[in-house]
Amino acid sequence: MRQVSRRQFLTTATGLAGILASGVPPAWGQSREISYLCWNNFAPLMDKKQLEIAQRFTKDTGIKIRIDGISHMGPQQAKYASEVQTQAGHDLVEMRMHFPWLYEPQLVDVSDVVAELEKKYGKALSSAYEGAYVHGVWRGVPQYHGMFVATYREDLFKKAGLKVPDTWEDLYTVGKELKKMGNPVGIPISQNYDSISTAGPVLWSFGGLEVDKDGKTVRINSPATVQTIEWYKKMFRDCMEPEVLSWSDASNNESIQQGKAGWIHNPVSAYIVAKQRKLVTADGINHHRSLAGPHGRHETDVPRQIGIWKFSKNVEPAKEWIRYLLGKREVYDEWIMSGDAFNLPAYEKLQDHPVLKTDPKYAALRGEGVQYHTYGWPAPPSDKVQLITNSYILPNMIAKAVTGTSTKDAIVWAETEMKKILAG
């Protein structure tokens, strides 16, 4: 039985009226165990480091924490939906993109935690605001972000005398040669996030968009989308292999790591894993900026946040974990460094982070003049924009077109599907 000293008894007795009035039990009577649902990181050492940090957290605070990993596509979305439906599950959940908008009514206001972090590290990045600042309230705490760059086999390019591409049209030129060499371009055209993370920049670079800035008007049916699809058609025909139609988010990474793909559009995770596993392809891999089109150079940014479910009975211990992981500079640095530049800090004062200086092949992550967008840009973030993303309309439209549907019919199909979501 817990022993209470005379001083503690007096303190407790004095506050008894307040406790009875509020109906909230004293802190020592509350649960001090939390659970956290995370995605399985493409930089796996970051997951390992997080478990180490969690053990120290428990030692320092007395709060037990269970961290569960899950793959970050369909299973993650299904798990979120299941926990919301049953109002049971984890206390904390890792989210990405606009998911805080989608689950706004189910997420705790964490503005107090974000304010503390911004005071220490500067404002959160604009992409973090787009993803988690919902109707003036933070529904997720920005933790890091990942940028899509080009990953290519520099050794093969040099051997064949190929010019590093600067535009999507340049990529078509070198892609034809890469395919002849047996090292095709690897851009997924399937139902995964990497497909959208490439289709978005291509569409934006040709001047296209899915939904207008008003967030209400579907704009996918445009000449720019026609240009985008025609580019994909010739890339699919002359530079890629049909297997891209069934790829997962991991497939392009594996293709270049295993020595097949000569060029992919992806964060630096493919190189990180190749380096850590000492694969023979590691030395030949390098990166360059994402590519430009007639309407500029655009790039997908993928912000990630930590949310707390409203049905959690452990909100304050959950916030303690976030403050421990992100609010202690030495801990945050340690965690970021373990990711080897795959996940970068989400706050302005930390943008020149030491992790970018650990390898000259991360130079592409410091590019200037690139416009970073989250999915659905330039439409304002919303639950509807996230639903359009979750429905994979953009890659499905492209897949239809490259496999025989006319460009016009594929675009009309996408326009109809997007209108249904916005109307719903």
XYZ file of C-alpha atoms in Angstrom:
424
model
C 0.000 0.000 0.000
C 1.276 3.479 -0.877
C 2.650 5.250 2.248
C 1.566 8.893 2.673
C 3.623 11.263 4.860
C 2.076 13.797 7.234
C 2.974 16.612 4.817
C 1.478 14.717 1.908
C -1.660 13.984 3.961
C -2.090 17.672 4.779
C -1.523 18.659 1.180
C -3.995 16.064 -0.026
C -6.556 16.918 2.618
C -6.298 20.624 1.834
C -6.926 19.909 -1.845
C -9.706 17.406 -1.226
C -12.472 19.898 -1.822
C -10.959 20.849 -5.163
C -10.601 17.217 -6.169
C -14.202 16.489 -5.293
C -15.326 19.589 -7.120
C -13.394 18.786 -10.283
C -13.990 15.073 -10.274
C -10.355 14.571 -11.341
C -8.337 12.162 -9.198
C -4.838 13.158 -8.001
C -1.999 12.480 -10.435
C -0.539 9.600 -8.421
C -3.842 7.775 -8.742
C -3.961 8.011 -12.545
C -2.582 5.532 -15.055
C 1.030 6.135 -15.953
C 1.191 3.890 -18.983
C 0.728 4.995 -22.567
C 0.721 3.361 -25.997
C 1.924 4.828 -29.284
C 1.114 3.627 -32.827
C 3.885 4.465 -35.331
C 4.600 3.604 -38.945
C 7.545 1.335 -39.722
C 10.208 3.805 -40.747
C 12.039 3.471 -44.076
C 15.118 4.452 -42.061
C 14.823 1.503 -39.628
C 17.577 2.658 -37.268
C 15.288 5.549 -36.349
C 12.738 3.063 -35.007
C 15.437 1.342 -32.998
C 16.618 4.661 -31.571
C 13.062 5.609 -30.644
C 12.738 2.410 -28.608
C 15.960 3.290 -26.776
C 14.641 6.778 -26.065
C 11.365 5.276 -24.827
C 13.246 3.173 -22.294
C 15.024 6.269 -20.983
C 11.695 8.101 -20.877
C 10.255 5.398 -18.646
C 13.320 5.464 -16.417
C 13.238 9.266 -16.107
C 9.490 9.764 -15.696
C 8.099 6.480 -14.429
C 5.663 6.434 -17.352
C 5.617 3.128 -19.196
C 5.255 3.359 -22.958
C 4.426 0.669 -25.513
C 5.344 1.477 -29.115
C 3.675 -0.538 -31.877
C 4.811 -0.364 -35.492
C 2.599 -0.713 -38.556
C 3.195 -0.385 -42.287
C 2.220 3.075 -43.394
C -0.307 2.479 -46.153
C -3.674 0.740 -46.061
C -3.090 -1.029 -42.730
C -2.357 2.285 -41.039
C -5.506 3.911 -42.355
C -7.596 0.866 -41.423
C -6.151 0.902 -37.913
C -6.985 4.591 -37.445
C -10.545 3.986 -38.598
C -10.912 0.956 -36.330
C -9.679 2.802 -33.248
C -11.947 5.756 -33.924
C -14.950 3.518 -34.486
C -14.406 1.559 -31.280
C -13.098 4.567 -29.330
C -10.320 2.344 -28.057
C -6.741 1.562 -28.918
C -3.610 3.635 -28.626
C -3.172 6.931 -26.803
C -0.876 8.472 -29.421
C -0.823 7.964 -33.175
C 1.704 9.030 -35.778
C 0.012 10.833 -38.650
C 1.086 12.231 -41.998
C -0.058 14.787 -44.536
C -3.611 16.000 -43.850
C -4.726 13.196 -41.556
C -5.219 15.625 -38.630
C -7.841 17.319 -40.816
C -9.521 14.010 -41.519
C -9.648 13.086 -37.827
C -10.073 16.575 -36.376
C -13.053 15.743 -34.099
C -11.160 12.791 -32.631
C -7.888 14.530 -31.778
C -6.872 16.454 -28.660
C -5.853 20.120 -28.957
C -2.053 20.042 -28.654
C -1.487 23.754 -29.289
C 0.208 24.137 -25.892
C 2.898 21.607 -26.795
C 3.476 23.118 -30.254
C 3.785 26.608 -28.720
C 6.563 25.346 -26.444
C 8.402 23.776 -29.385
C 8.045 26.871 -31.589
C 9.404 29.043 -28.767
C 12.474 26.829 -28.672
C 12.996 25.920 -32.360
C 11.224 28.658 -34.310
C 7.987 28.332 -36.248
C 6.948 25.011 -37.636
C 7.437 24.701 -41.410
C 4.601 25.768 -43.675
C 3.971 22.163 -44.677
C 3.513 21.308 -40.995
C 0.928 24.066 -40.690
C -0.835 22.740 -43.800
C -0.982 19.267 -42.355
C -1.842 19.724 -38.695
C -3.025 23.283 -37.957
C -6.750 22.690 -38.300
C -9.122 25.642 -38.067
C -6.692 27.530 -35.826
C -5.950 24.590 -33.534
C -3.009 22.187 -33.634
C -4.412 18.649 -33.882
C -0.988 17.087 -34.280
C 2.485 18.050 -33.095
C 4.909 18.435 -36.046
C 7.745 15.979 -35.559
C 9.662 15.781 -38.862
C 9.278 15.894 -42.623
C 10.675 14.048 -45.622
C 11.397 15.494 -49.055
C 11.189 13.769 -52.424
C 14.353 14.105 -54.465
C 15.734 12.140 -57.406
C 17.829 9.080 -56.563
C 19.965 7.787 -59.410
C 22.830 5.443 -60.236
C 25.592 7.971 -60.732
C 28.028 5.226 -61.691
C 25.805 4.055 -64.558
C 25.230 7.604 -65.770
C 28.981 8.245 -65.897
C 29.681 4.929 -67.601
C 27.114 5.629 -70.326
C 27.922 9.342 -70.602
C 24.372 10.328 -69.636
C 23.575 13.857 -68.542
C 21.954 14.229 -65.144
C 18.401 15.396 -65.963
C 17.113 18.814 -64.948
C 13.599 18.565 -66.386
C 10.993 15.833 -66.773
C 11.664 15.942 -70.531
C 15.389 15.398 -69.836
C 14.403 12.336 -67.831
C 12.580 10.930 -70.848
C 15.729 11.363 -72.948
C 18.029 9.577 -70.484
C 15.296 7.138 -69.459
C 15.209 5.631 -72.940
C 18.925 4.917 -72.710
C 18.601 3.545 -69.185
C 15.944 1.069 -70.293
C 18.140 -0.103 -73.186
C 20.898 -0.686 -70.614
C 18.544 -2.819 -68.501
C 18.249 -0.137 -65.822
C 14.816 1.422 -66.374
C 13.306 4.420 -64.616
C 11.297 3.366 -61.572
C 8.241 5.566 -60.984
C 5.327 3.663 -59.418
C 1.917 4.055 -61.076
C -0.089 2.195 -58.464
C -2.085 2.751 -55.302
C 0.569 4.070 -52.956
C 1.863 7.402 -51.697
C 5.057 7.368 -53.789
C 2.886 7.321 -56.911
C 1.113 10.495 -55.770
C 4.358 12.069 -54.566
C 5.674 11.925 -58.131
C 2.453 12.553 -60.031
C 1.874 15.745 -58.026
C 5.189 17.409 -58.946
C 4.830 16.356 -62.586
C 1.291 17.759 -62.751
C 2.296 20.991 -60.982
C 5.357 21.386 -63.209
C 3.133 21.252 -66.283
C 0.854 23.868 -64.703
C -1.928 21.532 -63.588
C -3.828 21.031 -60.350
C -6.496 18.748 -58.951
C -8.646 21.241 -57.036
C -8.537 25.040 -57.230
C -7.413 27.372 -54.436
C -11.028 27.720 -53.309
C -10.985 24.074 -52.261
C -14.326 23.547 -54.029
C -13.703 23.567 -57.776
C -12.216 20.515 -59.481
C -9.585 21.563 -62.059
C -8.130 18.236 -63.103
C -9.713 18.462 -66.574
C -7.186 20.784 -68.199
C -4.579 20.922 -70.976
C -1.879 20.642 -68.304
C -3.279 17.275 -67.200
C -3.279 16.147 -70.835
C 0.432 17.059 -71.026
C 1.075 15.191 -67.781
C -0.628 12.036 -68.998
C 1.068 12.144 -72.392
C 4.423 12.424 -70.596
C 3.555 9.412 -68.435
C 2.469 7.417 -71.483
C 5.795 7.807 -73.256
C 7.729 7.243 -70.034
C 5.801 4.022 -69.372
C 6.292 2.856 -72.956
C 9.931 3.756 -73.506
C 11.598 4.136 -70.099
C 9.891 1.860 -67.579
C 8.701 -1.715 -67.026
C 5.028 -2.779 -66.551
C 5.804 -3.913 -62.995
C 5.456 -0.277 -61.835
C 1.670 -0.775 -62.071
C 1.742 -3.040 -59.028
C 4.517 -1.502 -56.959
C 4.285 -0.723 -53.251
C 6.045 2.233 -51.646
C 9.067 0.002 -51.016
C 9.391 -1.319 -54.578
C 11.289 1.579 -56.151
C 13.727 1.563 -53.226
C 14.344 -2.151 -53.650
C 14.679 -1.859 -57.419
C 17.564 0.606 -57.269
C 19.156 -1.124 -54.269
C 19.124 -4.471 -56.110
C 20.801 -2.948 -59.144
C 17.862 -2.805 -61.538
C 16.460 0.747 -61.608
C 18.733 3.504 -62.850
C 16.597 6.406 -61.561
C 13.772 6.752 -59.042
C 11.885 9.648 -57.433
C 12.016 9.144 -53.693
C 13.390 10.442 -50.386
C 16.964 9.401 -49.582
C 15.878 6.186 -47.841
C 16.971 3.924 -50.707
C 20.549 5.142 -50.337
C 20.464 5.049 -46.528
C 19.405 1.412 -46.421
C 21.863 0.425 -49.190
C 24.639 2.096 -47.204
C 23.656 0.526 -43.888
C 23.348 -2.953 -45.417
C 26.611 -2.448 -47.303
C 24.955 -3.305 -50.634
C 27.206 -3.192 -53.704
C 24.986 -0.508 -55.220
C 25.457 1.942 -52.338
C 28.603 3.620 -53.643
C 27.043 4.267 -57.045
C 23.851 5.889 -55.762
C 23.557 9.668 -55.553
C 20.802 12.300 -55.511
C 19.812 15.432 -57.355
C 16.952 17.868 -57.103
C 13.491 16.941 -58.223
C 12.833 17.918 -61.836
C 11.348 21.014 -63.461
C 8.698 21.535 -66.109
C 7.338 24.463 -68.126
C 5.768 25.854 -64.930
C 8.719 25.497 -62.605
C 10.212 23.039 -60.173
C 7.844 21.716 -57.538
C 8.451 19.108 -54.914
C 6.380 17.013 -52.547
C 6.979 17.527 -48.854
C 5.648 14.942 -46.433
C 5.087 16.348 -42.932
C 4.454 13.953 -40.071
C 2.807 14.665 -36.760
C 1.978 13.037 -33.451
C -1.681 13.140 -32.462
C -3.451 12.138 -29.249
C -6.886 10.508 -29.501
C -9.615 12.218 -27.500
C -10.704 8.870 -26.115
C -7.287 8.445 -24.498
C -7.410 8.363 -20.709
C -3.756 9.376 -20.564
C -3.585 12.720 -22.301
C -1.086 14.374 -19.961
C 1.357 11.427 -19.877
C 1.047 11.321 -23.676
C 2.020 14.989 -23.871
C 4.958 14.258 -21.567
C 6.233 11.732 -24.118
C 6.008 14.274 -26.951
C 7.818 16.873 -24.860
C 10.508 14.311 -24.010
C 11.031 13.149 -27.609
C 10.773 16.500 -29.391
C 11.206 19.152 -26.692
C 14.591 18.049 -25.396
C 17.029 19.302 -28.023
C 19.631 16.652 -27.278
C 17.025 13.877 -27.586
C 15.479 15.334 -30.760
C 18.937 15.679 -32.328
C 19.852 12.135 -31.368
C 16.663 10.819 -32.938
C 17.041 12.871 -36.131
C 20.679 11.798 -36.520
C 19.657 8.152 -36.274
C 17.445 8.641 -39.356
C 20.477 9.676 -41.435
C 18.721 12.596 -43.218
C 15.610 10.622 -44.164
C 13.473 12.572 -41.677
C 14.411 16.204 -41.119
C 13.370 18.580 -38.316
C 10.058 20.334 -38.847
C 11.047 23.709 -37.323
C 12.672 26.736 -38.963
C 15.682 27.167 -36.679
C 16.723 23.542 -37.199
C 16.824 23.550 -40.998
C 20.622 23.662 -41.195
C 20.764 20.529 -39.112
C 24.104 18.704 -38.621
C 22.618 15.549 -40.165
C 22.833 17.237 -43.597
C 26.616 17.497 -43.211
C 27.166 13.824 -42.466
C 27.308 12.788 -46.135
C 28.036 14.830 -49.309
C 25.280 12.858 -51.047
C 22.718 14.798 -49.002
C 23.564 18.051 -50.804
C 20.383 17.723 -52.871
C 18.355 18.174 -49.690
C 19.603 21.763 -49.383
C 18.249 22.963 -52.719
C 17.149 26.534 -53.199
C 14.291 27.816 -55.288
C 12.205 24.678 -54.923
C 8.541 25.062 -54.091
C 7.509 22.456 -51.526
C 3.900 21.356 -51.407
C 1.808 18.818 -49.614
C -0.604 16.624 -51.540
C -3.527 18.429 -53.078
C -1.795 21.806 -53.470
C -2.870 24.546 -54.161
C -6.213 23.594 -52.615
C -6.272 24.517 -48.926
C -5.813 21.534 -46.626
C -9.016 19.781 -45.691
C -10.498 16.378 -44.974
C -11.774 16.287 -48.561
C -8.295 16.825 -49.977
C -7.032 13.967 -47.836
C -9.886 11.747 -49.046
C -8.944 12.489 -52.671
C -5.389 11.433 -51.799
C -6.574 8.311 -49.968
C -8.640 7.316 -53.005
C -5.530 7.333 -55.244
C -7.416 9.125 -57.992
C -4.291 10.681 -59.517
C -2.315 7.416 -59.950
C -5.478 5.537 -60.956
C -6.113 8.108 -63.685
C -2.568 7.702 -64.977
C -2.726 3.891 -64.746
C -5.923 3.886 -66.814
C -4.282 6.058 -69.464
C -1.031 4.115 -69.787
C -2.906 0.820 -70.071
C -5.236 1.790 -72.887
C -7.949 4.166 -71.710
C -7.950 7.335 -73.771
C -6.412 10.383 -72.134
C -9.741 12.196 -72.359
C -11.713 9.369 -70.737
C -9.138 8.926 -67.957
C -9.309 12.620 -67.098
C -13.118 12.691 -67.162
C -13.139 9.667 -64.835
C -10.799 11.467 -62.394
C -12.867 14.643 -62.592
C -16.044 12.709 -61.764
C -14.456 10.930 -58.795
C -13.043 14.157 -57.361
C -16.387 15.920 -57.714
C -18.100 13.078 -55.857
C -15.717 13.502 -52.910
C -16.061 17.281 -52.781
C -19.837 16.987 -52.988
C -19.961 14.405 -50.213
